[in-house]
Amino acid sequence: MRRLLARRMKFHLFGAFFVSVGCAALYKFGVADPRKRAYAEFYKNYDPMKDFEAMRAAGVFESAPPK
């Protein structure tokens, strides 16, 4: 039973490191990159003036009444 804690600690530290790196990689490739691509695709064709005019016509703004 000598150095039992040291051996198990080494095993658990390496395990925790690899699990955390795996979770970070899964998040990056599963969530962050698709989100970046979706935002890039949305803003590629986004026209803010057209959106503003649509909201203005709907009466969303108090300071810019509909025409």
CSV table of C-alpha atoms in Angstrom, one decimal:
chain,number,residue,atom,x,y,z
A,1,MET,CA,0.0,0.0,0.0
A,2,ARG,CA,3.0,2.3,-0.2
A,3,ARG,CA,2.6,5.2,-2.6
A,4,LEU,CA,-0.9,4.2,-3.4
A,5,LEU,CA,-2.1,7.7,-3.4
A,6,ALA,CA,0.7,8.9,-5.7
A,7,ARG,CA,0.0,6.2,-8.2
A,8,ARG,CA,-3.8,6.7,-8.3
A,9,MET,CA,-3.3,10.5,-8.4
A,10,LYS,CA,-1.1,10.2,-11.4
A,11,PHE,CA,-3.7,8.1,-13.2
A,12,HIS,CA,-6.5,10.4,-12.3
A,13,LEU,CA,-4.6,13.6,-13.3
A,14,PHE,CA,-3.8,12.2,-16.7
A,15,GLY,CA,-7.4,10.9,-17.1
A,16,ALA,CA,-8.8,14.3,-16.1
A,17,PHE,CA,-6.5,16.1,-18.5
A,18,PHE,CA,-7.5,14.0,-21.4
A,19,VAL,CA,-11.2,14.2,-20.6
A,20,SER,CA,-11.1,18.0,-20.3
A,21,VAL,CA,-9.2,18.2,-23.6
A,22,GLY,CA,-11.7,15.9,-25.3
A,23,CYS,CA,-14.7,18.0,-23.9
A,24,ALA,CA,-13.0,21.2,-25.2
A,25,ALA,CA,-12.5,19.7,-28.6
A,26,LEU,CA,-16.1,18.4,-28.8
A,27,TYR,CA,-17.4,21.9,-27.8
A,28,LYS,CA,-15.2,23.6,-30.3
A,29,PHE,CA,-16.1,21.4,-33.3
A,30,GLY,CA,-19.7,20.6,-32.2
A,31,VAL,CA,-20.9,24.0,-31.0
A,32,ALA,CA,-18.5,26.9,-31.6
A,33,ASP,CA,-17.5,26.3,-35.2
A,34,PRO,CA,-21.1,25.6,-36.5
A,35,ARG,CA,-22.3,28.8,-34.6
A,36,LYS,CA,-19.5,30.9,-36.3
A,37,ARG,CA,-20.5,29.5,-39.7
A,38,ALA,CA,-24.2,30.2,-39.1
A,39,TYR,CA,-23.5,33.8,-38.1
A,40,ALA,CA,-21.2,34.3,-41.1
A,41,GLU,CA,-23.8,32.9,-43.4
A,42,PHE,CA,-26.5,35.1,-41.9
A,43,TYR,CA,-24.5,38.3,-42.2
A,44,LYS,CA,-23.3,37.5,-45.7
A,45,ASN,CA,-26.8,38.3,-47.1
A,46,TYR,CA,-28.0,40.6,-44.3
A,47,ASP,CA,-29.2,44.0,-45.3
A,48,PRO,CA,-29.7,46.2,-42.2
A,49,MET,CA,-31.6,48.9,-44.0
A,50,LYS,CA,-34.1,46.5,-45.4
A,51,ASP,CA,-34.6,45.1,-41.9
A,52,PHE,CA,-34.9,48.6,-40.4
A,53,GLU,CA,-37.6,49.5,-43.0
A,54,ALA,CA,-39.5,46.3,-42.3
A,55,MET,CA,-39.5,47.1,-38.5
A,56,ARG,CA,-40.3,50.7,-39.2
A,57,ALA,CA,-43.3,49.7,-41.3
A,58,ALA,CA,-44.4,47.3,-38.5
A,59,GLY,CA,-44.4,50.2,-36.0
A,60,VAL,CA,-41.7,48.8,-33.8
A,61,PHE,CA,-39.9,52.1,-33.3
A,62,GLU,CA,-41.4,55.1,-31.5
A,63,SER,CA,-38.9,57.6,-32.8
A,64,ALA,CA,-39.3,56.5,-36.5
A,65,PRO,CA,-43.0,56.4,-37.3
A,66,PRO,CA,-44.2,54.2,-40.2
A,67,LYS,CA,-44.5,55.9,-43.5
